Each structure stands twice: as C-alpha cells, then as structure tokens.
PDB file of C-alpha atoms in Angstrom:
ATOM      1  CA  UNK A   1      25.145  -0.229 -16.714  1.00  0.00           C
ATOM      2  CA  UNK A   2      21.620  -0.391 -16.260  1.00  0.00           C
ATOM      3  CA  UNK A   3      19.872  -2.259 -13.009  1.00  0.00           C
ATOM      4  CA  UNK A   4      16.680  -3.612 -12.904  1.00  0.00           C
ATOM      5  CA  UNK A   5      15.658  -5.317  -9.596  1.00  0.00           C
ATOM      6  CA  UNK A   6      12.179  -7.554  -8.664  1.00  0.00           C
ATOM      7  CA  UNK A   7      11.412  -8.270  -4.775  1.00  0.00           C
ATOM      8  CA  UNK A   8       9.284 -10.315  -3.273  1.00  0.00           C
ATOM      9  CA  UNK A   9       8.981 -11.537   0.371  1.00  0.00           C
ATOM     10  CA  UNK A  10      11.717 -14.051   0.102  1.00  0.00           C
ATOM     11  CA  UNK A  11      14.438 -11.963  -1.785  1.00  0.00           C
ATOM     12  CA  UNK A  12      15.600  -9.708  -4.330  1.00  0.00           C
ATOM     13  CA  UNK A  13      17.067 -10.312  -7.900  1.00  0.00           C
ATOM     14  CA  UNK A  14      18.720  -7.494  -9.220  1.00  0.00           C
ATOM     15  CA  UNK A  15      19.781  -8.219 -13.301  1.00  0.00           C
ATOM     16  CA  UNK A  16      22.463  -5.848 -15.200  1.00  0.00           C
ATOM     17  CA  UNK A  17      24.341  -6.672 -18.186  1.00  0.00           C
ATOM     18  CA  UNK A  18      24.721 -10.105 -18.421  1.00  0.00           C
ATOM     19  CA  UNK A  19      24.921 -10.231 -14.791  1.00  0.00           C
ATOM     20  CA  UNK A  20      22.001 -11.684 -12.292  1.00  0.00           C
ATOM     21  CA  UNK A  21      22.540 -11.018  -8.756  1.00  0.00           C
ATOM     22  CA  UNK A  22      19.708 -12.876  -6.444  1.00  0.00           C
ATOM     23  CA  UNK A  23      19.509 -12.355  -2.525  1.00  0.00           C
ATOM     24  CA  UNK A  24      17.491 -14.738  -0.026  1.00  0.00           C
ATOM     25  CA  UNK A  25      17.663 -15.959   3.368  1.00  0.00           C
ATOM     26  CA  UNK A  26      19.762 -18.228   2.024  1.00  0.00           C
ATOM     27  CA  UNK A  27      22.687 -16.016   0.563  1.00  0.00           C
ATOM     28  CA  UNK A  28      24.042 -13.910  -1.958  1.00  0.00           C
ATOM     29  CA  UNK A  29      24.265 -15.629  -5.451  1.00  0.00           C
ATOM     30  CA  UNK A  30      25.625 -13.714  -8.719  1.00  0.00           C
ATOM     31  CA  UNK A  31      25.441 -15.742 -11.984  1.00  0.00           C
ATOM     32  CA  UNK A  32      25.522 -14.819 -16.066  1.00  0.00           C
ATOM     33  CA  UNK A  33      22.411 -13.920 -17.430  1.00  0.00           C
ATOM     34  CA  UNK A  34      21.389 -13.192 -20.553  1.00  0.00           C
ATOM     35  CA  UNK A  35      21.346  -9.479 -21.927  1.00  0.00           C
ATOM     36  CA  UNK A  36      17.904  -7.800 -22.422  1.00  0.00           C
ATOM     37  CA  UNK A  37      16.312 -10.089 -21.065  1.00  0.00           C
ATOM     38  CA  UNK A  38      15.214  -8.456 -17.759  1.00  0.00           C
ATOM     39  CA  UNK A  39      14.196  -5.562 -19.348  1.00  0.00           C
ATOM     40  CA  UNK A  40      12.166  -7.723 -21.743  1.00  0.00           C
ATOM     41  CA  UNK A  41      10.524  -9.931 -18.865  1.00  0.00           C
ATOM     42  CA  UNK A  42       9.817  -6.918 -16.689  1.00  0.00           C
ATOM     43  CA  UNK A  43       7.992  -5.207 -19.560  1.00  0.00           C
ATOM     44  CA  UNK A  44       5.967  -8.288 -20.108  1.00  0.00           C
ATOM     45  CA  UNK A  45       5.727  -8.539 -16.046  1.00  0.00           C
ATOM     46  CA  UNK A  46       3.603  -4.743 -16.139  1.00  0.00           C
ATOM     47  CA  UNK A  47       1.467  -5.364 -19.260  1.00  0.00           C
ATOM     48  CA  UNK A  48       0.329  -9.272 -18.253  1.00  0.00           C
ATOM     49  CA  UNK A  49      -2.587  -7.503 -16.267  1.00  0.00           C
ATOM     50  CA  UNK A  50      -3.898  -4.851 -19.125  1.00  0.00           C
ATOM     51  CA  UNK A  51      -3.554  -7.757 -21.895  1.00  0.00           C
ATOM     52  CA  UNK A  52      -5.491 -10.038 -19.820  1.00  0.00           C
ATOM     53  CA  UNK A  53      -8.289  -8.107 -18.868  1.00  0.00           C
ATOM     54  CA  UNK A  54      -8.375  -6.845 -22.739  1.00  0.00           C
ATOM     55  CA  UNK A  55      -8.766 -10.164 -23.550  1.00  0.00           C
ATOM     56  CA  UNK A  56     -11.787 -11.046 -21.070  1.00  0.00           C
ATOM     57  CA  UNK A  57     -13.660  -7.857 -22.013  1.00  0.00           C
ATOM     58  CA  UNK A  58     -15.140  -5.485 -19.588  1.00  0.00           C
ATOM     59  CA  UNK A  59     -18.092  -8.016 -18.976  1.00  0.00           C
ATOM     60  CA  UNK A  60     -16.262 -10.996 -17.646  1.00  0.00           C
ATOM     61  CA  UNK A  61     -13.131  -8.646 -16.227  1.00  0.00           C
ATOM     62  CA  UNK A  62     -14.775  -8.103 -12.650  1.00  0.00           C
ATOM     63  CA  UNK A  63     -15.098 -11.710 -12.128  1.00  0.00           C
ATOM     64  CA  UNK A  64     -11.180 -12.211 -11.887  1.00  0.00           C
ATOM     65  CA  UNK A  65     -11.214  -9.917  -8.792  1.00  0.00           C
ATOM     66  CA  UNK A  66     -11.477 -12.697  -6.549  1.00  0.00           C
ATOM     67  CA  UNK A  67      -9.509 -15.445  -8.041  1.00  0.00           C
ATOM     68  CA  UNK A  68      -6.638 -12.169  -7.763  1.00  0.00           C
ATOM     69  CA  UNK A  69      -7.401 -11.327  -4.479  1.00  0.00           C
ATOM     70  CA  UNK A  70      -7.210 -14.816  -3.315  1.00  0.00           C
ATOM     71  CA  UNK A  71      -3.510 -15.009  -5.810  1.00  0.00           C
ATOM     72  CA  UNK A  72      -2.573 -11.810  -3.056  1.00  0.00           C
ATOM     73  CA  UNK A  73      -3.912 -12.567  -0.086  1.00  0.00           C
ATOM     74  CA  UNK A  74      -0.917 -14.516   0.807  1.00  0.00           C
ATOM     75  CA  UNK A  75       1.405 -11.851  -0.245  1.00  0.00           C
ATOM     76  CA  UNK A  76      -0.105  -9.410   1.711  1.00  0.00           C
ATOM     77  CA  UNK A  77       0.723 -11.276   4.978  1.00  0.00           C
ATOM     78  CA  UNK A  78       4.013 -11.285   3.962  1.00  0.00           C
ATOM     79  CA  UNK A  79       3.912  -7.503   2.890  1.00  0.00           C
ATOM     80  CA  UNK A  80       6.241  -6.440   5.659  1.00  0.00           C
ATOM     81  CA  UNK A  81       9.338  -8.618   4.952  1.00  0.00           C
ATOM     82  CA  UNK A  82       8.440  -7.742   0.851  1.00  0.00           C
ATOM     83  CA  UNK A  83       9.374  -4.093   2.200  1.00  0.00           C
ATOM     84  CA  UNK A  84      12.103  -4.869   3.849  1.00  0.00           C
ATOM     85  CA  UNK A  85      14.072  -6.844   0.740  1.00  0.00           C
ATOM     86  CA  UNK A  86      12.475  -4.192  -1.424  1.00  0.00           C
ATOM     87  CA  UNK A  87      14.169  -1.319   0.448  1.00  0.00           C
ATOM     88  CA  UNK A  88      17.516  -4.034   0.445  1.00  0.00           C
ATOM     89  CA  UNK A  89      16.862  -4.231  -3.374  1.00  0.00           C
ATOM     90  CA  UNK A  90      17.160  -0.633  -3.763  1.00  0.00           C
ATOM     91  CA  UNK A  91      20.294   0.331  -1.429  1.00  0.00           C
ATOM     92  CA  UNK A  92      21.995  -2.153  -3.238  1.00  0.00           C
ATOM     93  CA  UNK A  93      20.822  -0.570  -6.475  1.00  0.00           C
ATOM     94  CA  UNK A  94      21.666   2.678  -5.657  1.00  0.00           C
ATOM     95  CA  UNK A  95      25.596   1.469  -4.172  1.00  0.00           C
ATOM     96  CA  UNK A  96      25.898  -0.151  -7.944  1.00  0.00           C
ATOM     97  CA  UNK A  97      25.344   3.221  -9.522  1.00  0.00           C
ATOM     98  CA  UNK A  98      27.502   5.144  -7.338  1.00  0.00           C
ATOM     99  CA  UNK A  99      30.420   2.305  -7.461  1.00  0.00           C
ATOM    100  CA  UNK A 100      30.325   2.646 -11.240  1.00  0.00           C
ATOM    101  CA  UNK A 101      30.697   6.249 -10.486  1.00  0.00           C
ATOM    102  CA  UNK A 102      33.751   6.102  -9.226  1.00  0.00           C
ATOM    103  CA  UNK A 103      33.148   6.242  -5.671  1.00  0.00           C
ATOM    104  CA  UNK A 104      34.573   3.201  -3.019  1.00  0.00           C
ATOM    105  CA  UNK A 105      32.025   0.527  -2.267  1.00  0.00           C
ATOM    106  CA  UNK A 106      32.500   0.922   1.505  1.00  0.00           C
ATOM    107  CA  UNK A 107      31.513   4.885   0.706  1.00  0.00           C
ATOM    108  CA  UNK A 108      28.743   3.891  -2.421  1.00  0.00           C
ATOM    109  CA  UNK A 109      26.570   1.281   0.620  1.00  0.00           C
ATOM    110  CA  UNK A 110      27.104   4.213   3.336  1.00  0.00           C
ATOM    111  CA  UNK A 111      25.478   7.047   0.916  1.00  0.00           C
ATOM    112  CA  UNK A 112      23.235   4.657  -0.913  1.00  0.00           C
ATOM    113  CA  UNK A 113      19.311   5.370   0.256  1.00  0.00           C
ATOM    114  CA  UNK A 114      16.418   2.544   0.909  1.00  0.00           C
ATOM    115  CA  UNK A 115      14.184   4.543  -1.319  1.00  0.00           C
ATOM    116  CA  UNK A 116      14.792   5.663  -4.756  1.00  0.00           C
ATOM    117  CA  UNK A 117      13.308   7.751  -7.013  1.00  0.00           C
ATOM    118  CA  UNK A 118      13.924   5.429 -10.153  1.00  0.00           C
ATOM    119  CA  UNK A 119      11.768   2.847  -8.593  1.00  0.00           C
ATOM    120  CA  UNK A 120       9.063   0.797 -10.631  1.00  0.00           C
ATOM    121  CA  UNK A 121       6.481   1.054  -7.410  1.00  0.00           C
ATOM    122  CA  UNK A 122       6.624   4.738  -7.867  1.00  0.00           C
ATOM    123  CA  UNK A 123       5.737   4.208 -11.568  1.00  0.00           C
ATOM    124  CA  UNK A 124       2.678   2.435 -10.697  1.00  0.00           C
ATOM    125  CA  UNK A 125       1.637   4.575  -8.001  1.00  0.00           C
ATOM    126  CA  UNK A 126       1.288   7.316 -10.835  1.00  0.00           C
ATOM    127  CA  UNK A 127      -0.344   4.800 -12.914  1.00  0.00           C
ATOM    128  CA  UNK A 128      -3.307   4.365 -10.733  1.00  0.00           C
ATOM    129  CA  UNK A 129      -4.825   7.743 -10.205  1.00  0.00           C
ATOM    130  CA  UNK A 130      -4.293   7.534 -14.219  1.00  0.00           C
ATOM    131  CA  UNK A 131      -6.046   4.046 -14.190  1.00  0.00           C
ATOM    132  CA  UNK A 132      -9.156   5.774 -12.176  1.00  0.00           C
ATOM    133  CA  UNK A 133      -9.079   8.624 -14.264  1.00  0.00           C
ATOM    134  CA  UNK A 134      -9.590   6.389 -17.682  1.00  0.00           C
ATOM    135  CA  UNK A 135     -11.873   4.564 -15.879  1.00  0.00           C
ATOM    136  CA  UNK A 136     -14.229   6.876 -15.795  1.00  0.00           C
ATOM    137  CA  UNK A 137     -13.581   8.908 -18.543  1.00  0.00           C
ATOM    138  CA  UNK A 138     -13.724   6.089 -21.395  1.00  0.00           C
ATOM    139  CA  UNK A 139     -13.419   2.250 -19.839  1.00  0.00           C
ATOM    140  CA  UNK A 140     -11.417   0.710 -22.443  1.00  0.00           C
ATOM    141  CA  UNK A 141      -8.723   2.721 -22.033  1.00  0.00           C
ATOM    142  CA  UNK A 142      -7.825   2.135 -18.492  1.00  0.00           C
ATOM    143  CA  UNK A 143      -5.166  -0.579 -19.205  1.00  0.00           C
ATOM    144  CA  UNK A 144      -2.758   1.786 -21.058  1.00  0.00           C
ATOM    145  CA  UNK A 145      -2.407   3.458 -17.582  1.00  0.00           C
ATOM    146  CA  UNK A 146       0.531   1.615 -17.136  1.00  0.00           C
ATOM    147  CA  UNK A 147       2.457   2.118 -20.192  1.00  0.00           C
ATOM    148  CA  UNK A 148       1.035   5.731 -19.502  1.00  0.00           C
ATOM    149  CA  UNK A 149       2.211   5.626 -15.747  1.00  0.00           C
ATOM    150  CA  UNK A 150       6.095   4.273 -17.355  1.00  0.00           C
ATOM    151  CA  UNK A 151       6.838   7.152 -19.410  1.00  0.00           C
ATOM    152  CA  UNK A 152       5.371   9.655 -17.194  1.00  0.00           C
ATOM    153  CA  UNK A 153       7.907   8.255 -15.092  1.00  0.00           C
TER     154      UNK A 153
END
C-alpha cells in the first residue's frame, strides 16, 4: 500500500488506502478516508505556490514575499516540534512498509529510521537549486522546479 504523510507542528497525518491515520498531542486516531485522495490533495498542496505566482506575473510576484513570510513566521517558531512529528511521521512510515513486508511490528518500529529517503522534503530540497537555476536562466520557468524536483526524485 502506498503512504503519504503531512506534518506540521501539532501532528502528523499519514493517509493509505482508504485509511487516514492522524497523530497529535492529543492521541492516535485512524479513520476511513477516501482513496486517491491524498495523493490528489498533496499534488495540489506542491503546485498551489507555482500556479499562484503564474497567475500574479513576475511583476506583482515579489510583493507576496511578505504577506508569506508573515503566513511562516509563526511556523518557524514552532520549527523544532514540526521536526520532531516529522521524524515521528516517517518512523511510522517506514514500520508500515516493513509490517506489510512481513516482518513483526515490535521488529518493523525497532528497524524503522527517523529519516527516509522517500521523503517529500528531500524532493523539494532538489527542487530549489533547480528553482535558482531557472531563475536565472529563463524566469518563467522557475515554477516547474517542483514538478521538475518530483520526478527527479
């Protein structure tokens, strides 16, 4: 089955086939979901920037810096407890793959790693020296770094 997980500073959500498992301070909760719809919404989730600065052009594009930065600012103070569910997000990931591998769930969470190499983060880490690189090469082009940055990956 495929996983795809989202973290933020207050949890995790981790979506499979028809399956939603979300994880906060608060708990554990694991609910029905619909299929293909997380790989849908996180698709939509990575283009939302490139679509939206398409749409404002390259002139008024630099003048939603700030209103973004201000949007992050608050996530940034939170960035070490994002880590900390994000590195949750993934162990719990990689225990997934290995228990529908065969191997026992007690063994899958003791050999399952904090960091993984299937991770979206690491897809748009390679997307930015790609962004920079379109940048200034040819401007308009910079916002298919990221569907660039996804299949690279």
């Amino acid at each position: 089955m495929a996983w795809v997980g989202a973290s933020s500073p207050w949890g995790f959500e981790i979506r499979g086939e028809g399956l939603v498992c979300s994880v906060d301070a608060r708990g554990v909760r694991v609910t029905r979901g619909r299929r293909g719809a997380e790989s849908l919404a996180l698709v939509a989730l990575l283009l939302a920037p490139a679509l939206v600065l398409l749409a404002l052009g390259k002139e008024r594009a630099p003048y939603l810096a700030l209103p973004a930065l201000l949007l992050l600012a608050p996530l940034a103070l939170r960035f070490g407890a994002m880590r900390r569910w994000h590195g949750a997000e993934h162990k719990v990931v990689e225990a997934l793959l290995l228990v529908e591998e065969g191997v026992e769930p007690e063994e899958a969470w003791r050999r399952a790693k904090a960091l993984s190499p299937a991770c979206g983060t690491v897809a748009v880490g390679i997307s930015l020296p790609i962004a920079l690189a379109l940048l200034a090469i040819y401007p308009p082009l910079a916002p298919l770094a990221v569907p660039l940055g996804l299949f690279l990956h």
